PDB file of C-alpha atoms in Angstrom:
ATOM      1  CA  MET V   1       0.000   0.000   0.000  1.00  0.00           C
ATOM      2  CA  ALA V   2       1.326   3.471  -0.885  1.00  0.00           C
ATOM      3  CA  TYR V   3       1.157   6.313   1.636  1.00  0.00           C
ATOM      4  CA  TYR V   4       1.297  10.070   1.023  1.00  0.00           C
ATOM      5  CA  THR V   5       2.247  12.732   3.562  1.00  0.00           C
ATOM      6  CA  VAL V   6      -0.457  15.228   4.577  1.00  0.00           C
ATOM      7  CA  GLY V   7       1.016  16.691   7.758  1.00  0.00           C
ATOM      8  CA  THR V   8       3.337  16.473  10.726  1.00  0.00           C
ATOM      9  CA  ILE V   9       2.435  16.424  14.409  1.00  0.00           C
ATOM     10  CA  VAL V  10       4.701  19.070  15.903  1.00  0.00           C
ATOM     11  CA  ASN V  11       3.445  19.114  19.489  1.00  0.00           C
ATOM     12  CA  THR V  12       0.593  18.449  21.869  1.00  0.00           C
ATOM     13  CA  HIS V  13      -1.926  21.151  22.769  1.00  0.00           C
ATOM     14  CA  GLY V  14      -3.488  21.307  26.215  1.00  0.00           C
ATOM     15  CA  ILE V  15      -4.297  18.251  28.302  1.00  0.00           C
ATOM     16  CA  LYS V  16      -7.344  16.888  26.450  1.00  0.00           C
ATOM     17  CA  GLY V  17      -5.522  14.862  23.796  1.00  0.00           C
ATOM     18  CA  GLU V  18      -5.168  17.478  21.063  1.00  0.00           C
ATOM     19  CA  VAL V  19      -2.107  17.675  18.825  1.00  0.00           C
ATOM     20  CA  ARG V  20      -0.774  20.514  16.682  1.00  0.00           C
ATOM     21  CA  VAL V  21      -0.430  19.574  13.053  1.00  0.00           C
ATOM     22  CA  VAL V  22       1.409  21.424  10.303  1.00  0.00           C
ATOM     23  CA  ALA V  23      -0.566  20.645   7.148  1.00  0.00           C
ATOM     24  CA  ILE V  24       1.270  19.573   4.005  1.00  0.00           C
ATOM     25  CA  THR V  25      -1.778  19.217   1.800  1.00  0.00           C
ATOM     26  CA  ASP V  26      -3.967  21.291  -0.477  1.00  0.00           C
ATOM     27  CA  PHE V  27      -7.019  19.508   0.933  1.00  0.00           C
ATOM     28  CA  PRO V  28      -6.933  20.050   4.720  1.00  0.00           C
ATOM     29  CA  GLU V  29     -10.739  20.231   4.937  1.00  0.00           C
ATOM     30  CA  SER V  30     -11.061  16.623   3.744  1.00  0.00           C
ATOM     31  CA  ARG V  31      -7.808  15.207   5.148  1.00  0.00           C
ATOM     32  CA  PHE V  32      -8.551  16.442   8.683  1.00  0.00           C
ATOM     33  CA  ALA V  33     -12.352  16.036   8.673  1.00  0.00           C
ATOM     34  CA  VAL V  34     -13.950  14.343  11.663  1.00  0.00           C
ATOM     35  CA  GLY V  35     -14.114  10.605  10.989  1.00  0.00           C
ATOM     36  CA  SER V  36     -11.192  10.621   8.526  1.00  0.00           C
ATOM     37  CA  THR V  37      -8.424   8.083   8.920  1.00  0.00           C
ATOM     38  CA  LEU V  38      -4.763   9.070   9.125  1.00  0.00           C
ATOM     39  CA  TYR V  39      -1.693   6.918   9.564  1.00  0.00           C
ATOM     40  CA  ALA V  40       0.993   8.120  11.987  1.00  0.00           C
ATOM     41  CA  PHE V  41       4.527   7.125  11.049  1.00  0.00           C
ATOM     42  CA  GLN V  42       6.797   7.384  14.071  1.00  0.00           C
ATOM     43  CA  LYS V  43      10.575   7.451  13.941  1.00  0.00           C
ATOM     44  CA  GLY V  44      11.988   4.040  14.733  1.00  0.00           C
ATOM     45  CA  GLN V  45       8.684   2.211  14.149  1.00  0.00           C
ATOM     46  CA  SER V  46       8.220   0.000  11.111  1.00  0.00           C
ATOM     47  CA  LYS V  47       4.416  -0.068  11.168  1.00  0.00           C
ATOM     48  CA  PRO V  48       2.154   2.994  11.062  1.00  0.00           C
ATOM     49  CA  VAL V  49      -0.520   3.615  13.698  1.00  0.00           C
ATOM     50  CA  LYS V  50      -4.055   4.037  12.343  1.00  0.00           C
ATOM     51  CA  LEU V  51      -5.817   7.073  13.845  1.00  0.00           C
ATOM     52  CA  THR V  52      -9.397   8.285  13.367  1.00  0.00           C
ATOM     53  CA  ILE V  53     -10.034  11.997  13.803  1.00  0.00           C
ATOM     54  CA  ALA V  54     -12.487  12.830  16.603  1.00  0.00           C
ATOM     55  CA  SER V  55     -12.247  16.630  16.354  1.00  0.00           C
ATOM     56  CA  GLU V  56     -10.446  19.272  14.323  1.00  0.00           C
ATOM     57  CA  ARG V  57     -10.123  23.013  14.378  1.00  0.00           C
ATOM     58  CA  PRO V  58      -7.780  25.520  12.793  1.00  0.00           C
ATOM     59  CA  HIS V  59      -5.565  27.401  15.244  1.00  0.00           C
ATOM     60  CA  LYS V  60      -3.093  30.059  14.045  1.00  0.00           C
ATOM     61  CA  ASN V  61      -0.989  28.336  11.347  1.00  0.00           C
ATOM     62  CA  PHE V  62      -1.803  24.838  12.614  1.00  0.00           C
ATOM     63  CA  TYR V  63      -4.657  22.382  12.821  1.00  0.00           C
ATOM     64  CA  LEU V  64      -5.586  21.035  16.220  1.00  0.00           C
ATOM     65  CA  LEU V  65      -6.702  17.415  16.002  1.00  0.00           C
ATOM     66  CA  SER V  66      -7.865  14.870  18.521  1.00  0.00           C
ATOM     67  CA  PHE V  67      -8.253  11.163  17.867  1.00  0.00           C
ATOM     68  CA  GLU V  68     -10.870   8.614  18.833  1.00  0.00           C
ATOM     69  CA  GLY V  69      -9.884   6.687  21.957  1.00  0.00           C
ATOM     70  CA  LYS V  70      -7.136   9.194  22.862  1.00  0.00           C
ATOM     71  CA  PRO V  71      -8.763  11.646  25.329  1.00  0.00           C
ATOM     72  CA  SER V  72      -5.634  12.685  27.231  1.00  0.00           C
ATOM     73  CA  ILE V  73      -2.270  14.294  26.599  1.00  0.00           C
ATOM     74  CA  ASN V  74      -0.740  11.051  27.876  1.00  0.00           C
ATOM     75  CA  ASP V  75      -2.371   9.165  24.983  1.00  0.00           C
ATOM     76  CA  VAL V  76      -0.975  11.422  22.239  1.00  0.00           C
ATOM     77  CA  GLU V  77       2.425  12.423  23.643  1.00  0.00           C
ATOM     78  CA  ILE V  78       4.057   9.502  21.812  1.00  0.00           C
ATOM     79  CA  TYR V  79       2.922  10.844  18.431  1.00  0.00           C
ATOM     80  CA  LYS V  80       4.953  14.065  18.626  1.00  0.00           C
ATOM     81  CA  GLN V  81       7.114  14.451  15.504  1.00  0.00           C
ATOM     82  CA  SER V  82       5.129  11.748  13.672  1.00  0.00           C
ATOM     83  CA  THR V  83       4.395  12.142   9.998  1.00  0.00           C
ATOM     84  CA  LEU V  84       0.702  11.856   9.125  1.00  0.00           C
ATOM     85  CA  LYS V  85      -0.125  10.079   5.881  1.00  0.00           C
ATOM     86  CA  VAL V  86      -3.090   8.866   3.842  1.00  0.00           C
ATOM     87  CA  THR V  87      -3.364   5.903   1.473  1.00  0.00           C
ATOM     88  CA  ASP V  88      -3.621   6.162  -2.281  1.00  0.00           C
ATOM     89  CA  ASP V  89      -7.284   5.088  -2.016  1.00  0.00           C
ATOM     90  CA  GLN V  90      -7.983   8.258  -0.017  1.00  0.00           C
ATOM     91  CA  LEU V  91      -6.641  10.450  -2.851  1.00  0.00           C
ATOM     92  CA  LYS V  92      -9.307   9.375  -5.339  1.00  0.00           C
ATOM     93  CA  GLY V  93     -11.920  11.880  -4.135  1.00  0.00           C
ATOM     94  CA  ASP V  94      -9.676  14.907  -4.682  1.00  0.00           C
ATOM     95  CA  GLN V  95     -10.644  17.316  -7.437  1.00  0.00           C
ATOM     96  CA  LEU V  96      -7.415  18.497  -9.055  1.00  0.00           C
ATOM     97  CA  GLN V  97      -7.690  21.387 -11.480  1.00  0.00           C
ATOM     98  CA  PRO V  98      -6.067  21.150 -14.934  1.00  0.00           C
ATOM     99  CA  GLY V  99      -2.329  21.660 -14.514  1.00  0.00           C
ATOM    100  CA  GLU V 100      -2.357  20.493 -10.875  1.00  0.00           C
ATOM    101  CA  TYR V 101      -0.488  17.352  -9.864  1.00  0.00           C
ATOM    102  CA  TYR V 102       0.474  15.430  -6.777  1.00  0.00           C
ATOM    103  CA  TYR V 103       4.166  15.549  -5.916  1.00  0.00           C
ATOM    104  CA  HIS V 104       4.463  11.792  -6.364  1.00  0.00           C
ATOM    105  CA  GLN V 105       3.254  12.158  -9.969  1.00  0.00           C
ATOM    106  CA  ILE V 106       5.998  14.683 -10.792  1.00  0.00           C
ATOM    107  CA  ILE V 107       8.986  13.148  -8.993  1.00  0.00           C
ATOM    108  CA  GLY V 108      10.756  10.742 -11.346  1.00  0.00           C
ATOM    109  CA  LEU V 109       9.617  12.373 -14.608  1.00  0.00           C
ATOM    110  CA  ASP V 110      12.194  12.965 -17.338  1.00  0.00           C
ATOM    111  CA  VAL V 111      12.916  16.604 -18.217  1.00  0.00           C
ATOM    112  CA  VAL V 112      13.490  17.662 -21.822  1.00  0.00           C
ATOM    113  CA  THR V 113      13.852  21.035 -23.498  1.00  0.00           C
ATOM    114  CA  GLU V 114      11.495  22.193 -26.251  1.00  0.00           C
ATOM    115  CA  GLU V 115      14.301  21.342 -28.680  1.00  0.00           C
ATOM    116  CA  GLY V 116      14.309  17.728 -27.402  1.00  0.00           C
ATOM    117  CA  ASP V 117      17.517  17.830 -25.327  1.00  0.00           C
ATOM    118  CA  GLN V 118      17.424  15.458 -22.351  1.00  0.00           C
ATOM    119  CA  LEU V 119      18.244  17.354 -19.120  1.00  0.00           C
ATOM    120  CA  GLY V 120      17.691  14.781 -16.366  1.00  0.00           C
ATOM    121  CA  THR V 121      15.063  13.520 -13.927  1.00  0.00           C
ATOM    122  CA  ILE V 122      13.029  15.379 -11.302  1.00  0.00           C
ATOM    123  CA  LYS V 123      14.230  14.099  -7.930  1.00  0.00           C
ATOM    124  CA  GLU V 124      12.594  16.513  -5.472  1.00  0.00           C
ATOM    125  CA  ILE V 125      10.130  19.377  -5.145  1.00  0.00           C
ATOM    126  CA  LEU V 126      10.884  22.343  -2.893  1.00  0.00           C
ATOM    127  CA  SER V 127       8.258  24.794  -1.608  1.00  0.00           C
ATOM    128  CA  PRO V 128      10.235  27.872  -0.593  1.00  0.00           C
ATOM    129  CA  GLY V 129       7.513  30.466  -1.085  1.00  0.00           C
ATOM    130  CA  ALA V 130       5.575  31.909  -3.992  1.00  0.00           C
ATOM    131  CA  ASN V 131       5.967  28.873  -6.243  1.00  0.00           C
ATOM    132  CA  ASP V 132       7.397  25.370  -6.075  1.00  0.00           C
ATOM    133  CA  VAL V 133      10.877  24.595  -7.381  1.00  0.00           C
ATOM    134  CA  TRP V 134      11.474  21.311  -9.188  1.00  0.00           C
ATOM    135  CA  VAL V 135      14.971  19.885  -8.610  1.00  0.00           C
ATOM    136  CA  VAL V 136      16.366  18.084 -11.662  1.00  0.00           C
ATOM    137  CA  ASP V 137      19.097  15.490 -11.158  1.00  0.00           C
ATOM    138  CA  ARG V 138      21.533  15.842 -14.081  1.00  0.00           C
ATOM    139  CA  PRO V 139      24.154  13.126 -14.597  1.00  0.00           C
ATOM    140  CA  GLY V 140      27.653  14.568 -14.237  1.00  0.00           C
ATOM    141  CA  LYS V 141      26.381  18.084 -13.462  1.00  0.00           C
ATOM    142  CA  ASP V 142      24.982  20.082 -10.560  1.00  0.00           C
ATOM    143  CA  ASP V 143      21.260  19.879  -9.915  1.00  0.00           C
ATOM    144  CA  LEU V 144      19.092  22.195 -12.005  1.00  0.00           C
ATOM    145  CA  LEU V 145      16.449  24.215 -10.139  1.00  0.00           C
ATOM    146  CA  LEU V 146      13.322  24.904 -12.184  1.00  0.00           C
ATOM    147  CA  PRO V 147      10.685  27.288 -10.826  1.00  0.00           C
ATOM    148  CA  LYS V 148       7.142  25.984 -11.376  1.00  0.00           C
ATOM    149  CA  ILE V 149       6.025  28.905 -13.545  1.00  0.00           C
ATOM    150  CA  ASP V 150       4.400  28.886 -16.987  1.00  0.00           C
ATOM    151  CA  GLN V 151       7.424  30.601 -18.600  1.00  0.00           C
ATOM    152  CA  VAL V 152       9.619  27.594 -17.655  1.00  0.00           C
ATOM    153  CA  ILE V 153       7.348  24.525 -17.371  1.00  0.00           C
ATOM    154  CA  LYS V 154       5.741  24.260 -20.798  1.00  0.00           C
ATOM    155  CA  ASN V 155       4.100  20.829 -20.642  1.00  0.00           C
ATOM    156  CA  VAL V 156       3.657  17.947 -18.206  1.00  0.00           C
ATOM    157  CA  ASP V 157       2.823  14.666 -19.911  1.00  0.00           C
ATOM    158  CA  LEU V 158       2.258  11.926 -17.336  1.00  0.00           C
ATOM    159  CA  ASP V 159       1.546   9.318 -20.045  1.00  0.00           C
ATOM    160  CA  GLN V 160       4.896  10.004 -21.750  1.00  0.00           C
ATOM    161  CA  HIS V 161       6.603  10.320 -18.334  1.00  0.00           C
ATOM    162  CA  GLN V 162       8.159  13.667 -19.247  1.00  0.00           C
ATOM    163  CA  VAL V 163       8.166  17.393 -18.599  1.00  0.00           C
ATOM    164  CA  THR V 164       8.980  19.845 -21.393  1.00  0.00           C
ATOM    165  CA  VAL V 165      10.732  23.036 -20.299  1.00  0.00           C
ATOM    166  CA  GLU V 166      12.084  26.268 -21.701  1.00  0.00           C
ATOM    167  CA  LEU V 167      15.308  27.260 -19.974  1.00  0.00           C
ATOM    168  CA  MET V 168      15.182  30.975 -19.311  1.00  0.00           C
ATOM    169  CA  GLU V 169      18.406  32.945 -19.145  1.00  0.00           C
ATOM    170  CA  GLY V 170      20.186  32.352 -15.840  1.00  0.00           C
ATOM    171  CA  LEU V 171      18.635  28.990 -15.014  1.00  0.00           C
ATOM    172  CA  GLU V 172      21.406  26.800 -16.422  1.00  0.00           C
TER     173      GLU V 172
END
């Protein structure tokens, strides 16, 4: 079964079993809805822990979640620094707009220029601010950083497993 990251538990909140979660998803309203299932991956543990959300509320830049059967801070303390994930089955209800992709769909794609020159493979996606940056692993060269803007990313073809780009001055 494949899992995809949707957040990280950064701390507990209060004494009634709530945790602070930094969301790493474009769909927090469905990922953190009451009754939803999340899987907590803890450092040093090989198997995830299945958690069902009992309550959720936004708080500052976080989401405060509590889980069924975990009414106390003592019950959730062990989940601090856990990564929260969902299964690929849970992604099926998402409504992506044209030109929107999941990170796992982009990572691993081949990158070619409009002229057909092979540049490398996307190995990572960074989110430093205004737009994502796609990191291209180039054999024998330094990584190439491509901003996810229309002037650079010309076409994403998942069926052909490739991204077509136009290298603006200063990118290479």
